[in-house]
Tab-separated table of C-alpha atoms in Angstrom:
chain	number	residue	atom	x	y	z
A	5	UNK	CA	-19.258	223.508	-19.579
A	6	UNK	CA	-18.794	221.097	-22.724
A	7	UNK	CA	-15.927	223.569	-23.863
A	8	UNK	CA	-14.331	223.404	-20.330
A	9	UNK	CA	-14.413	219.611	-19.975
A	10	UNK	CA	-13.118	218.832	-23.082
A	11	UNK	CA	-10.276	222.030	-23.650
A	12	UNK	CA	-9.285	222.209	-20.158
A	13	UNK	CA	-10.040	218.577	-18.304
A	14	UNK	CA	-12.011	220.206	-15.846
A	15	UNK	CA	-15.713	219.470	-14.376
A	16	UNK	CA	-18.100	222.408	-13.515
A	17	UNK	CA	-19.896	220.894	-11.574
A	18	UNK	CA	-23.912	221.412	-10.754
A	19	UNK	CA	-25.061	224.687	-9.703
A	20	UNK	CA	-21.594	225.701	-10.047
A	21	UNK	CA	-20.136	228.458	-12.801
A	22	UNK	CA	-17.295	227.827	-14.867
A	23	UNK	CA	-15.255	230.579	-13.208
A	24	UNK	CA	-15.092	228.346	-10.398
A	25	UNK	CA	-13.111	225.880	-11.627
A	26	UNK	CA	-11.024	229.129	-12.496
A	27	UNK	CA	-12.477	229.166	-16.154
A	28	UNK	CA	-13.773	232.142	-18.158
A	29	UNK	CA	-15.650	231.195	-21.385
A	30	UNK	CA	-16.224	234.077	-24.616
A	31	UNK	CA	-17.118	233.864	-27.942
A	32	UNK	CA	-15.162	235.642	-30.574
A	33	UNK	CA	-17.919	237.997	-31.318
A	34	UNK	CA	-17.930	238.897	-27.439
A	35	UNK	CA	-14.365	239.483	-27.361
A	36	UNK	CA	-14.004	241.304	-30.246
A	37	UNK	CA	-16.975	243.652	-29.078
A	38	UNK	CA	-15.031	244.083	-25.828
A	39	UNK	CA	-11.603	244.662	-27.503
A	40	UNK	CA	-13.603	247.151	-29.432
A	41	UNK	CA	-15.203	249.576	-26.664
A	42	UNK	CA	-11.871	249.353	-24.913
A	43	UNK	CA	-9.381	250.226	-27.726
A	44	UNK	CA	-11.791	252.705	-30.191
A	45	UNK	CA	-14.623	253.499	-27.798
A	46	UNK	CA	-17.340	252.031	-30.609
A	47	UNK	CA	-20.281	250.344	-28.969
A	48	UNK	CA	-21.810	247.034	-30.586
A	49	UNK	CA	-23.396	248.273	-34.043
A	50	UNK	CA	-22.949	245.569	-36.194
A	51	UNK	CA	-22.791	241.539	-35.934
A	52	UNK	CA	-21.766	239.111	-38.820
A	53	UNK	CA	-25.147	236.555	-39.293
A	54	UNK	CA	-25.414	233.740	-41.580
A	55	UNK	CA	-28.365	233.449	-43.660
A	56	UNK	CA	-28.412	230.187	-45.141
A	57	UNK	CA	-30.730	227.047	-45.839
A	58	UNK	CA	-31.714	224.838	-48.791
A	59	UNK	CA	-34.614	227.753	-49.171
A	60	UNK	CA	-32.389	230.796	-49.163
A	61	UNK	CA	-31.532	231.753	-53.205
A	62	UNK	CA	-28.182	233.531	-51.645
A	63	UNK	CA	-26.753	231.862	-48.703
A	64	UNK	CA	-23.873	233.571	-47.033
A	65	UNK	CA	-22.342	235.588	-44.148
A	66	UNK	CA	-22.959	239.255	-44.027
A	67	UNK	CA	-21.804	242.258	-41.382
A	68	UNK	CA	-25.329	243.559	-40.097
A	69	UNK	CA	-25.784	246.474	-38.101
A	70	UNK	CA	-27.711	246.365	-35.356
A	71	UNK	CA	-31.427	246.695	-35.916
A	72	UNK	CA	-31.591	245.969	-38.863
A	73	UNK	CA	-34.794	243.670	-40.432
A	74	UNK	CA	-34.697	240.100	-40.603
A	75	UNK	CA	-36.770	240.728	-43.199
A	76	UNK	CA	-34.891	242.999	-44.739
A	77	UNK	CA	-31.407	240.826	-44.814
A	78	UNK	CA	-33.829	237.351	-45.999
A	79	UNK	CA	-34.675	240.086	-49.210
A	80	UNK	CA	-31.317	240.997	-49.919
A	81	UNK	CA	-30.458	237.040	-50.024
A	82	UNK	CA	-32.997	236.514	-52.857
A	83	UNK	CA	-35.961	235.388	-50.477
A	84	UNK	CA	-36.921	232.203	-49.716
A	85	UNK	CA	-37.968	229.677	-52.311
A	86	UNK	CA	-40.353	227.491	-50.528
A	87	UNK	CA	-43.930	228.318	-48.726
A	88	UNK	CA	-43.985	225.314	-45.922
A	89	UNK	CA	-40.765	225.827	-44.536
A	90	UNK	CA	-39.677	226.321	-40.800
A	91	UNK	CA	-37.304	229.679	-40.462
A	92	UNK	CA	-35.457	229.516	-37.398
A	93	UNK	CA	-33.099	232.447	-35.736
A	94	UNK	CA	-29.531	230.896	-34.393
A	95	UNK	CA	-28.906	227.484	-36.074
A	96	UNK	CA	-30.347	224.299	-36.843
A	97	UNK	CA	-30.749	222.859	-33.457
A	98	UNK	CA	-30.332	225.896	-30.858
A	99	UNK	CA	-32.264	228.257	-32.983
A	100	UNK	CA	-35.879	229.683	-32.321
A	101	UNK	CA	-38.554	229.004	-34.619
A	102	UNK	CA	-40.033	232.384	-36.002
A	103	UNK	CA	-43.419	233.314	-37.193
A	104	UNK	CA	-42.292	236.378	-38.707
A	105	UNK	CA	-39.562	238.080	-40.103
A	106	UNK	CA	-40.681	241.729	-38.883
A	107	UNK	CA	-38.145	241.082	-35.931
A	108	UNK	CA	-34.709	243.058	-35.970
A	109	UNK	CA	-31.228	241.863	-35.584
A	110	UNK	CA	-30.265	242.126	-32.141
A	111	UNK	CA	-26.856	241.797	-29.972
A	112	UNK	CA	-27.224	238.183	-29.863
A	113	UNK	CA	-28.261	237.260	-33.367
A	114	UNK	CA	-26.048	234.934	-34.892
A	115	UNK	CA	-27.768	233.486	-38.041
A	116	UNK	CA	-30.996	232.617	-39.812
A	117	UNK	CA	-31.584	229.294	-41.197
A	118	UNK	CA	-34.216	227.966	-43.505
A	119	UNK	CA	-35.486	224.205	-42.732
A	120	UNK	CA	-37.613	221.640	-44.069
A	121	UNK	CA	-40.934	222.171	-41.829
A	122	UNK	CA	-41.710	218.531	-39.398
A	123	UNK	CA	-45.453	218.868	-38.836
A	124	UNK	CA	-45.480	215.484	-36.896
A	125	UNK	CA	-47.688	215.065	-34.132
A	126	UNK	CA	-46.236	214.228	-30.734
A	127	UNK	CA	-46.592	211.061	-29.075
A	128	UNK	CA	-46.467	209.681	-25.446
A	129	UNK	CA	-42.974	209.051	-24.501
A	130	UNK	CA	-42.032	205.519	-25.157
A	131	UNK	CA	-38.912	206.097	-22.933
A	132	UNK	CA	-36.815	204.469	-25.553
A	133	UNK	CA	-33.916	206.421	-23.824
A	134	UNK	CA	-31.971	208.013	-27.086
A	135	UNK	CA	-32.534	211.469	-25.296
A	136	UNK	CA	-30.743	210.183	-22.710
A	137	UNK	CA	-27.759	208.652	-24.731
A	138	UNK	CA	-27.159	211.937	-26.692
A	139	UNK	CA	-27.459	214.483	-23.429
A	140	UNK	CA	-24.179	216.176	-23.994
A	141	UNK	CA	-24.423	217.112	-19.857
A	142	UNK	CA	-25.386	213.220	-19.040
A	143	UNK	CA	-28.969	214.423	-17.782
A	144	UNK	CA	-32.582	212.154	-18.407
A	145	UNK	CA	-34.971	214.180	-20.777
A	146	UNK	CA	-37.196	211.771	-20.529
A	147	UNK	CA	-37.991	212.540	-16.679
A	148	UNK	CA	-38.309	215.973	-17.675
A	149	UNK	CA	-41.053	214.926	-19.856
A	150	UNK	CA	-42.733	212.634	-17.062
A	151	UNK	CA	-42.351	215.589	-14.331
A	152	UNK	CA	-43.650	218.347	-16.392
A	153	UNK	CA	-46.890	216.135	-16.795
A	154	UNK	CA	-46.785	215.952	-13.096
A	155	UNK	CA	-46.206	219.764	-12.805
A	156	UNK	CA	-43.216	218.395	-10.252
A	157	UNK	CA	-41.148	220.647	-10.105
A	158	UNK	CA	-38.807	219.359	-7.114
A	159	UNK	CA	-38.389	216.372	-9.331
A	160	UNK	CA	-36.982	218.657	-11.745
A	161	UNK	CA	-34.639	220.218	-9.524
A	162	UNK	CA	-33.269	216.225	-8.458
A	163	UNK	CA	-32.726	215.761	-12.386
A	164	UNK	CA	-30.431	219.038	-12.341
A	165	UNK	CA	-32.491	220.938	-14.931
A	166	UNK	CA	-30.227	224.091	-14.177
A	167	UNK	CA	-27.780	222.130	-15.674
A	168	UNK	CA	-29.464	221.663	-19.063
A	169	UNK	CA	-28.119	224.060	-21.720
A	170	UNK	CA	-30.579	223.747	-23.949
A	171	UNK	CA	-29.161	222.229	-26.809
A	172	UNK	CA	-31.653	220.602	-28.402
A	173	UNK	CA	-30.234	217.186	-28.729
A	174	UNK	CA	-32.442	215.200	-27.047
A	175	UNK	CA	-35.467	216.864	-28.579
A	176	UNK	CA	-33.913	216.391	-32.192
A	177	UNK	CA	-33.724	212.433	-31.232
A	178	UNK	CA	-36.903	212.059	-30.028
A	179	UNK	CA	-38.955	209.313	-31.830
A	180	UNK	CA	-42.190	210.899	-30.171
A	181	UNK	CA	-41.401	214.443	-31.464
A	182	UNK	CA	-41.886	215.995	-27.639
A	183	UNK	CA	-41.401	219.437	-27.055
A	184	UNK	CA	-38.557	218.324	-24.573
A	185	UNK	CA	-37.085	222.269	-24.355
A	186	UNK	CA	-40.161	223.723	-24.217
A	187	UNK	CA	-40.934	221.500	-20.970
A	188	UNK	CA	-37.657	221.807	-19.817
A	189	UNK	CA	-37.770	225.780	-19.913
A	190	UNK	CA	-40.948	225.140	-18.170
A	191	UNK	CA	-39.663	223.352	-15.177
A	192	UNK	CA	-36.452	225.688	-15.318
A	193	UNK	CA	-38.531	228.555	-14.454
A	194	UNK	CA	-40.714	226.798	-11.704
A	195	UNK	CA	-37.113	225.575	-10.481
A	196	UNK	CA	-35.891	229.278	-9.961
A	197	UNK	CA	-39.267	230.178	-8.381
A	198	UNK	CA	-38.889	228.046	-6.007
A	199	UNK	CA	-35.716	229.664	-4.394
């Protein structure tokens, strides 16, 4: 939707896709895969991930076929250097914090990136409003927070939470260090079972 409104000066607008406002968004990797099992007939075997961090001896890019360890491709990049440190699969703010590396790469596996660990505690919301300020789709985190306290989940649905894409912004701005995606996932799914 970001990609649309900025490229293409057009607004998806809520509970509405982006084909239409007569829009089709791919990645490269996507296309390429497509391009791919139309011209040659070759499946998706491989995807080029990024293994990188402060922590990683060897950053770099590297063409992984599918399946293969996590584990595996963190070995081959000299390890990591650090015990308390938070490993995440995708990227620095999208990516999914992983207790292990025993997991394989997959379709959809883009990177794995080493980050300093934040063991802070959260804190009641002290609706200071960045979360608001830096929602790249102009939502209010900060009701999210107050409705999945409430478990009210038509609240959540007024807010547009289908519209939330799950960037991470608001929850990397947040003074109180609130799981805002978690609870937004939450109310996302109660959302959908309400249909």
């Amino acid at each position: 939707k970001m990609l649309i409104k900025r490229v293409l000066d057009r607004f998806v607008p809520s509970g509405k896709l982006p084909a239409d406002v007569g829009a089709v968004v791919c990645n490269v990797s996507t296309v390429k895969a497509i391009s791919d099992a139309i011209q040659t007939g070759m499946p998706l075997i491989e995807r080029v991930t990024t293994v990188t961090g402060p922590y990683v001896a060897n950053p770099g890019n590297f063409i992984v076929k599918i399946g293969t360890s996590a584990a595996d491709l963190v070995a081959a990049c000299g390890g990591i250097s650090a015990e308390d440190v938070l490993i995440k699969a995708g990227g620095p703010m999208m990516g999914f914090p992983q207790t292990t590396l025993e997991t394989p790469i997959m379709k959809g596996s883009n990177g794995i990136i080493t980050v300093d660990a934040d063991n802070a505690e959260a804190q009641p919301c002290i609706k200071c409003g960045r979360c608001v300020d830096v929602c790249p789709m102009e939502l209010k985190p900060l009701y999210f927070y107050k409705y999945a306290q409430e478990e009210n989940w038509e609240g959540f649905k007024k807010e547009n939470v289908m519209d939330c894409m799950e960037c991470r912004c608001c929850e990397y701005i947040c003074s109180s260090k609130l799981p805002l995606v978690s609870m937004i996932k939450t109310g996302k799914n109660a959302v959908r079972g309400m249909k």
